[in-house]
XYZ file of C-alpha atoms in Angstrom:
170
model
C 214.796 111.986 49.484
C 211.390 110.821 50.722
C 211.038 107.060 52.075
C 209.033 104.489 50.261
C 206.027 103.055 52.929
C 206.653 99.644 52.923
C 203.852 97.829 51.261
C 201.761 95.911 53.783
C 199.359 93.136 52.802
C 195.180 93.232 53.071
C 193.895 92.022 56.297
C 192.466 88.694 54.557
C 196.355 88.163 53.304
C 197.458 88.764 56.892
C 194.886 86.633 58.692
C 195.726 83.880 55.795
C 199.525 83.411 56.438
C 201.397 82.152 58.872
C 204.029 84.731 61.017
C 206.857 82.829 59.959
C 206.530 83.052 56.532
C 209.147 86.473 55.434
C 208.731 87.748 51.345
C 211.432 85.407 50.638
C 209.636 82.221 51.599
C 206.369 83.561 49.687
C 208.149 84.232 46.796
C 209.966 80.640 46.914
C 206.688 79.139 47.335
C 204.860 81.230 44.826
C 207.917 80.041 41.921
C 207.990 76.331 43.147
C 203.751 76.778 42.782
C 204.467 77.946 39.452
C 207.178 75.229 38.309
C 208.848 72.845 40.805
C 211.211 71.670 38.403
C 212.508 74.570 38.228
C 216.699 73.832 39.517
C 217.842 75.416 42.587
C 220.048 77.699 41.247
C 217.621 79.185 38.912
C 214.766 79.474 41.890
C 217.620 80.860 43.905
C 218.170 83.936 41.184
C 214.697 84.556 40.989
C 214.290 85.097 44.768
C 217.978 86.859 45.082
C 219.230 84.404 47.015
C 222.330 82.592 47.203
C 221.943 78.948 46.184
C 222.853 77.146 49.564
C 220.489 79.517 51.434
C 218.056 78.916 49.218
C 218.077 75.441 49.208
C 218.153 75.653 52.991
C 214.859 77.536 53.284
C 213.478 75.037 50.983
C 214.319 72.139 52.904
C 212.894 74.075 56.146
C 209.566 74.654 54.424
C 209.441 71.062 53.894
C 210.285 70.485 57.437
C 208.136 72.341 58.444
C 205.167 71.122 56.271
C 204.637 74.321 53.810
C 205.777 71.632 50.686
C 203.682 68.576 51.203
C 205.377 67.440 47.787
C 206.871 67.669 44.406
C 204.722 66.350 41.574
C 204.353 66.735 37.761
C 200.939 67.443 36.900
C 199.715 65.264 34.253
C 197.320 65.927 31.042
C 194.464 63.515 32.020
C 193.299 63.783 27.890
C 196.322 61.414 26.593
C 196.052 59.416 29.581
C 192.600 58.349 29.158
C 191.189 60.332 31.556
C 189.761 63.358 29.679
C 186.255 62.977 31.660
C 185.568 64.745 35.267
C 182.773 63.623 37.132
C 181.384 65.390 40.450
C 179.772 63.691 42.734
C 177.476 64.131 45.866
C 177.038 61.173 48.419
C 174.636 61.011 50.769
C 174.770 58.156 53.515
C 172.200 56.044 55.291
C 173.145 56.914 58.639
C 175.948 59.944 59.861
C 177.344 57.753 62.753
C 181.274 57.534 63.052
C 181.297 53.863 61.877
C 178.967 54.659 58.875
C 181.835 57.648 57.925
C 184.728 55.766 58.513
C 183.159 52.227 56.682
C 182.890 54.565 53.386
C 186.003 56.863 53.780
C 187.987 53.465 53.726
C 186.437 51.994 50.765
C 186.072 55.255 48.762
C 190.166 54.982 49.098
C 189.794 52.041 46.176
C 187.533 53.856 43.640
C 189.132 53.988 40.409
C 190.165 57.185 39.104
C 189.059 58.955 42.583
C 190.650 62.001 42.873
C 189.226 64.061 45.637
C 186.713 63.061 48.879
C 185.644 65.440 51.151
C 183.497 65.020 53.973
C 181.259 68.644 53.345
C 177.700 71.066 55.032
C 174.739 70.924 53.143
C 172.564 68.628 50.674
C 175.276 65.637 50.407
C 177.768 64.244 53.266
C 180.533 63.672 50.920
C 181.486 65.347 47.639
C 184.202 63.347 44.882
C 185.714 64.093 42.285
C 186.977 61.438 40.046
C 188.477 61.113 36.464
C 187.193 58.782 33.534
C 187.710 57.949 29.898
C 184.154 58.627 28.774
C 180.308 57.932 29.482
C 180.465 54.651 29.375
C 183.554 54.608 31.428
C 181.734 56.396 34.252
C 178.963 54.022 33.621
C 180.680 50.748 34.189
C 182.952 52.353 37.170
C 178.865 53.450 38.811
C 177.743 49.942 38.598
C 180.826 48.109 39.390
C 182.306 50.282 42.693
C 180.170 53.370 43.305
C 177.163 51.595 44.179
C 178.567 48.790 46.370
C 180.515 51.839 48.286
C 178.841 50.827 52.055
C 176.203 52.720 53.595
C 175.541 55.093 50.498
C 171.828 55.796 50.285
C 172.497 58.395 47.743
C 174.796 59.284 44.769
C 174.148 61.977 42.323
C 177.066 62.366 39.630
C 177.555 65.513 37.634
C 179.492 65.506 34.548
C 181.908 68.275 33.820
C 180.712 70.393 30.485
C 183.750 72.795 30.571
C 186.478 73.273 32.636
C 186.874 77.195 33.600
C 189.160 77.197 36.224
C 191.659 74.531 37.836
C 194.640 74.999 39.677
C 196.956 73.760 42.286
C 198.604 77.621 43.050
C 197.070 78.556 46.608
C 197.060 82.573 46.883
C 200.631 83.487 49.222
């Protein structure tokens, strides 16, 4: 009877994921990436686990900061939301009170999803959800202009959505 070589990941996978993390968690976070509502006992079978040890390494990974969070993702086209808007933000000055001024205010911007502070062209890129043009219009001129120490803001509109998801690669 010859022995199966255990599979071993790429390098990228390796250099990627933490020691700690054994098939089982992977697979347990790959399923709850997939559906968290999915019921203990079911995520249990699919990881061949028995339900209190399952629910045990769950509760560890969220101790231990692997699950930041259970949340239903919502349809933003129902909700009034079906527009997604890119944006680049260049400020006046890149001084720590400058960054810290706008990251605080950019907090209250409705429909804001995402701010990061990013290399190249722009200092900050968003990502925010609106009804429609005019939406995005009235939301430019009411908050994203007054947002303090902005010397630039230069919005792309989304065309077509190709690829969006939550599921990191484990």
């Amino acid at each position: 009877m010859k022995a199966e070589r255990p599979r071993s990941r790429s390098a990228a996978e390796a250099d990627t994921l933490p020691a700690g993390l054994d098939r089982i968690d992977r697979a347990i976070l790959r399923a709850l990436q997939r559906d968290a509502s999915v019921s203990n006992v079911a995520l249990a079978a699919k990881v061949n686990l028995s339900a209190p040890a399952c629910l045990r390494r769950v509760e560890r990974l969220k101790a231990e900061g692997f699950i930041k969070g259970i949340v239903a993702l919502l349809d933003p086209r129902p909700l009034n939301a079906g527009m997604l808007v890119i944006i680049g933000v260049v400020l006046d000055r890149s001084t720590p009170e400058s960054f810290t001024d706008f990251e605080k205010a950019v907090q209250k911007v409705s429909g804001c999803l995402e701010c990061h502070v990013v290399t190249g062209e722009f200092d900050y890129m968003m990502m925010l959800r609106t009804k429609d043009n005019d939406s995005f219009n009235r939301l430019h001129a009411e908050q994203l202009l007054y947002l303090p120490g902005v010397r630039q803001v230069r919005s792309f509109m989304v065309l077509k959505q190709v690829l969006s998801t939550t599921q990191l690669p484990i």
